[in-house]
């Protein structure tokens, strides 16, 4: 029987252990997609206790993975994401831990205790008070910035709406004490959804920010251009799109503008109108990204706010999103081809939430490479519900079989929690274990172990640094 989560856990061969401990373990981190609040980074947030750091502040903003597990245990919502007593919420989580057997939360939670707090006790009711007291003592000095520094995080990219003032990024850029480089990332989801009630109010916000009317598609694109230039000046080097499904159809300006005007009026749009409007905007944005040298990311396949009851009770983005199963590859292919035909296809990272689509995305990415650019279009790491051992390993295997994992930009947290950096460790251990198995089984020569070690270092850090254009 193996020891519980010792220094070699998940590393099943000598080669895997060598790759991890000599090449992966100490590589820096580039967290190129996350949902950390910039204000909390700038202010170097100090957490009042372990419950706030681990589960959330009680304001419906926190770790969705943990919340979903607690809901499955039947607890009251206010004691999960809401304002109930912190210790009560903490005890519910610890009391539930033995029942998370086989769930990645079991590994993540123990890694969080070990790596941030140097607490190696099993998380269980018997150890609850000991862990609570020891962790809270560490949190007296373990602030948000210290958490990132502890994991040698070099770069963080937050998620920012085009109308955001980026005031906290401005302050961080001027702060010489901040050891982590924090960049904004352009997240224009609201402009792409004219079918939603939030569309027209968002356009009104955009009008206020640019101090110009936005009543036509031409005016919309001009306003977006202004915001793109502002983000670029603020150090933005990548965008991110959440696409429940890919909409695309060739469209004239008149067709796309008609759909835009209907969206402003709150009128229903047909699927064809959505294809033309969204396709027009994605083409416009893609061209701008290419011109500025940005990377675009497409996160495809989430279904949002599945529980109308809970949406009405506590709002969006609280852990009630799910995995979609709509077909989108042909439209995505047409969109990428349209950008390529104008020599305006930027570097692109594709993610899917349904593992059914990973093979198709990897194969499609291979159709849109470019001379002189390594992995111009590539599939990202396992995302959201898939960033657990099984999902990560399936994603890696697919990238190996029909792509080039050696060009991968590696892992990201996609998290709202400062305690999420051990996800990089989990990814790196699984990567080294999978590559090590190829050597041990005779599928890759042991004489090339130095090359393989360099590949591991590239996937962990170097590829992302070069792909996104970040400086050391």
PDB file of N, CA and C in Angstrom, residues 250-288:
ATOM      1  N   UNK A 250     -21.418  33.751 -42.737  1.00  0.00           N
ATOM      2  CA  UNK A 250     -21.017  34.965 -43.465  1.00  0.00           C
ATOM      3  C   UNK A 250     -22.170  35.963 -43.466  1.00  0.00           C
ATOM      4  N   UNK A 251     -21.854  37.239 -43.270  1.00  0.00           N
ATOM      5  CA  UNK A 251     -22.902  38.250 -43.162  1.00  0.00           C
ATOM      6  C   UNK A 251     -22.431  39.565 -43.759  1.00  0.00           C
ATOM      7  N   UNK A 252     -23.355  40.273 -44.379  1.00  0.00           N
ATOM      8  CA  UNK A 252     -23.083  41.641 -44.801  1.00  0.00           C
ATOM      9  C   UNK A 252     -23.207  42.553 -43.586  1.00  0.00           C
ATOM     10  N   UNK A 253     -22.684  43.751 -43.722  1.00  0.00           N
ATOM     11  CA  UNK A 253     -22.826  44.715 -42.633  1.00  0.00           C
ATOM     12  C   UNK A 253     -24.307  44.955 -42.343  1.00  0.00           C
ATOM     13  N   UNK A 254     -25.092  45.087 -43.375  1.00  0.00           N
ATOM     14  CA  UNK A 254     -26.519  45.388 -43.209  1.00  0.00           C
ATOM     15  C   UNK A 254     -27.223  44.289 -42.432  1.00  0.00           C
ATOM     16  N   UNK A 255     -26.901  43.024 -42.730  1.00  0.00           N
ATOM     17  CA  UNK A 255     -27.530  41.907 -42.023  1.00  0.00           C
ATOM     18  C   UNK A 255     -27.142  41.897 -40.541  1.00  0.00           C
ATOM     19  N   UNK A 256     -25.855  42.080 -40.276  1.00  0.00           N
ATOM     20  CA  UNK A 256     -25.397  42.066 -38.890  1.00  0.00           C
ATOM     21  C   UNK A 256     -25.923  43.274 -38.126  1.00  0.00           C
ATOM     22  N   UNK A 257     -25.992  44.418 -38.778  1.00  0.00           N
ATOM     23  CA  UNK A 257     -26.495  45.626 -38.131  1.00  0.00           C
ATOM     24  C   UNK A 257     -27.976  45.481 -37.783  1.00  0.00           C
ATOM     25  N   UNK A 258     -28.744  44.861 -38.664  1.00  0.00           N
ATOM     26  CA  UNK A 258     -30.166  44.651 -38.391  1.00  0.00           C
ATOM     27  C   UNK A 258     -30.359  43.794 -37.139  1.00  0.00           C
ATOM     28  N   UNK A 259     -29.503  42.767 -36.987  1.00  0.00           N
ATOM     29  CA  UNK A 259     -29.582  41.919 -35.794  1.00  0.00           C
ATOM     30  C   UNK A 259     -29.180  42.702 -34.550  1.00  0.00           C
ATOM     31  N   UNK A 260     -28.168  43.550 -34.679  1.00  0.00           N
ATOM     32  CA  UNK A 260     -27.728  44.378 -33.554  1.00  0.00           C
ATOM     33  C   UNK A 260     -28.855  45.295 -33.080  1.00  0.00           C
ATOM     34  N   UNK A 261     -29.533  45.938 -34.010  1.00  0.00           N
ATOM     35  CA  UNK A 261     -30.617  46.863 -33.666  1.00  0.00           C
ATOM     36  C   UNK A 261     -31.763  46.110 -32.986  1.00  0.00           C
ATOM     37  N   UNK A 262     -32.070  44.907 -33.478  1.00  0.00           N
ATOM     38  CA  UNK A 262     -33.114  44.109 -32.833  1.00  0.00           C
ATOM     39  C   UNK A 262     -32.716  43.768 -31.394  1.00  0.00           C
ATOM     40  N   UNK A 263     -31.446  43.457 -31.193  1.00  0.00           N
ATOM     41  CA  UNK A 263     -30.980  43.157 -29.845  1.00  0.00           C
ATOM     42  C   UNK A 263     -31.120  44.343 -28.914  1.00  0.00           C
ATOM     43  N   UNK A 264     -30.810  45.534 -29.430  1.00  0.00           N
ATOM     44  CA  UNK A 264     -30.964  46.753 -28.622  1.00  0.00           C
ATOM     45  C   UNK A 264     -32.414  46.972 -28.212  1.00  0.00           C
ATOM     46  N   UNK A 265     -33.324  46.601 -29.083  1.00  0.00           N
ATOM     47  CA  UNK A 265     -34.745  46.781 -28.804  1.00  0.00           C
ATOM     48  C   UNK A 265     -35.343  45.656 -27.962  1.00  0.00           C
ATOM     49  N   UNK A 266     -34.559  44.637 -27.697  1.00  0.00           N
ATOM     50  CA  UNK A 266     -35.060  43.502 -26.928  1.00  0.00           C
ATOM     51  C   UNK A 266     -35.943  42.578 -27.730  1.00  0.00           C
ATOM     52  N   UNK A 267     -35.837  42.624 -29.059  1.00  0.00           N
ATOM     53  CA  UNK A 267     -36.653  41.769 -29.913  1.00  0.00           C
ATOM     54  C   UNK A 267     -35.994  40.400 -30.074  1.00  0.00           C
ATOM     55  N   UNK A 268     -36.825  39.400 -30.311  1.00  0.00           N
ATOM     56  CA  UNK A 268     -36.312  38.039 -30.485  1.00  0.00           C
ATOM     57  C   UNK A 268     -35.510  37.930 -31.773  1.00  0.00           C
ATOM     58  N   UNK A 269     -34.422  37.177 -31.725  1.00  0.00           N
ATOM     59  CA  UNK A 269     -33.589  36.965 -32.902  1.00  0.00           C
ATOM     60  C   UNK A 269     -33.623  35.496 -33.301  1.00  0.00           C
ATOM     61  N   UNK A 270     -33.600  35.257 -34.596  1.00  0.00           N
ATOM     62  CA  UNK A 270     -33.574  33.887 -35.095  1.00  0.00           C
ATOM     63  C   UNK A 270     -32.162  33.321 -34.974  1.00  0.00           C
ATOM     64  N   UNK A 271     -32.032  32.010 -35.125  1.00  0.00           N
ATOM     65  CA  UNK A 271     -30.723  31.378 -35.087  1.00  0.00           C
ATOM     66  C   UNK A 271     -29.830  31.905 -36.200  1.00  0.00           C
ATOM     67  N   UNK A 272     -30.419  32.139 -37.373  1.00  0.00           N
ATOM     68  CA  UNK A 272     -29.642  32.681 -38.494  1.00  0.00           C
ATOM     69  C   UNK A 272     -29.141  34.087 -38.181  1.00  0.00           C
ATOM     70  N   UNK A 273     -29.989  34.899 -37.566  1.00  0.00           N
ATOM     71  CA  UNK A 273     -29.566  36.258 -37.208  1.00  0.00           C
ATOM     72  C   UNK A 273     -28.449  36.234 -36.170  1.00  0.00           C
ATOM     73  N   UNK A 274     -28.544  35.302 -35.227  1.00  0.00           N
ATOM     74  CA  UNK A 274     -27.479  35.174 -34.232  1.00  0.00           C
ATOM     75  C   UNK A 274     -26.176  34.718 -34.878  1.00  0.00           C
ATOM     76  N   UNK A 275     -26.263  33.778 -35.816  1.00  0.00           N
ATOM     77  CA  UNK A 275     -25.063  33.330 -36.519  1.00  0.00           C
ATOM     78  C   UNK A 275     -24.385  34.496 -37.233  1.00  0.00           C
ATOM     79  N   UNK A 276     -25.168  35.342 -37.847  1.00  0.00           N
ATOM     80  CA  UNK A 276     -24.591  36.437 -38.635  1.00  0.00           C
ATOM     81  C   UNK A 276     -24.044  37.541 -37.738  1.00  0.00           C
ATOM     82  N   UNK A 277     -24.786  37.908 -36.718  1.00  0.00           N
ATOM     83  CA  UNK A 277     -24.290  38.957 -35.818  1.00  0.00           C
ATOM     84  C   UNK A 277     -23.053  38.493 -35.061  1.00  0.00           C
ATOM     85  N   UNK A 278     -23.134  37.335 -34.440  1.00  0.00           N
ATOM     86  CA  UNK A 278     -22.012  36.863 -33.632  1.00  0.00           C
ATOM     87  C   UNK A 278     -20.801  36.570 -34.507  1.00  0.00           C
ATOM     88  N   UNK A 279     -21.044  36.007 -35.678  1.00  0.00           N
ATOM     89  CA  UNK A 279     -19.939  35.762 -36.595  1.00  0.00           C
ATOM     90  C   UNK A 279     -19.260  37.046 -37.012  1.00  0.00           C
ATOM     91  N   UNK A 280     -20.047  38.079 -37.272  1.00  0.00           N
ATOM     92  CA  UNK A 280     -19.499  39.378 -37.670  1.00  0.00           C
ATOM     93  C   UNK A 280     -18.616  39.944 -36.548  1.00  0.00           C
ATOM     94  N   UNK A 281     -19.098  39.889 -35.322  1.00  0.00           N
ATOM     95  CA  UNK A 281     -18.343  40.426 -34.197  1.00  0.00           C
ATOM     96  C   UNK A 281     -17.076  39.604 -33.942  1.00  0.00           C
ATOM     97  N   UNK A 282     -17.177  38.275 -34.013  1.00  0.00           N
ATOM     98  CA  UNK A 282     -16.001  37.437 -33.793  1.00  0.00           C
ATOM     99  C   UNK A 282     -14.943  37.678 -34.874  1.00  0.00           C
ATOM    100  N   UNK A 283     -15.384  37.896 -36.111  1.00  0.00           N
ATOM    101  CA  UNK A 283     -14.427  38.232 -37.169  1.00  0.00           C
ATOM    102  C   UNK A 283     -13.775  39.584 -36.896  1.00  0.00           C
ATOM    103  N   UNK A 284     -14.576  40.556 -36.524  1.00  0.00           N
ATOM    104  CA  UNK A 284     -14.032  41.881 -36.230  1.00  0.00           C
ATOM    105  C   UNK A 284     -13.003  41.798 -35.101  1.00  0.00           C
ATOM    106  N   UNK A 285     -13.373  41.120 -34.020  1.00  0.00           N
ATOM    107  CA  UNK A 285     -12.464  41.034 -32.880  1.00  0.00           C
ATOM    108  C   UNK A 285     -11.215  40.234 -33.222  1.00  0.00           C
ATOM    109  N   UNK A 286     -11.385  39.126 -33.931  1.00  0.00           N
ATOM    110  CA  UNK A 286     -10.235  38.307 -34.308  1.00  0.00           C
ATOM    111  C   UNK A 286      -9.221  39.098 -35.119  1.00  0.00           C
ATOM    112  N   UNK A 287      -9.707  39.927 -36.031  1.00  0.00           N
ATOM    113  CA  UNK A 287      -8.801  40.767 -36.833  1.00  0.00           C
ATOM    114  C   UNK A 287      -8.051  41.759 -35.959  1.00  0.00           C
ATOM    115  N   UNK A 288      -8.740  42.310 -34.977  1.00  0.00           N
ATOM    116  CA  UNK A 288      -8.077  43.261 -34.080  1.00  0.00           C
ATOM    117  C   UNK A 288      -7.018  42.555 -33.231  1.00  0.00           C
TER     118      UNK A 288
END
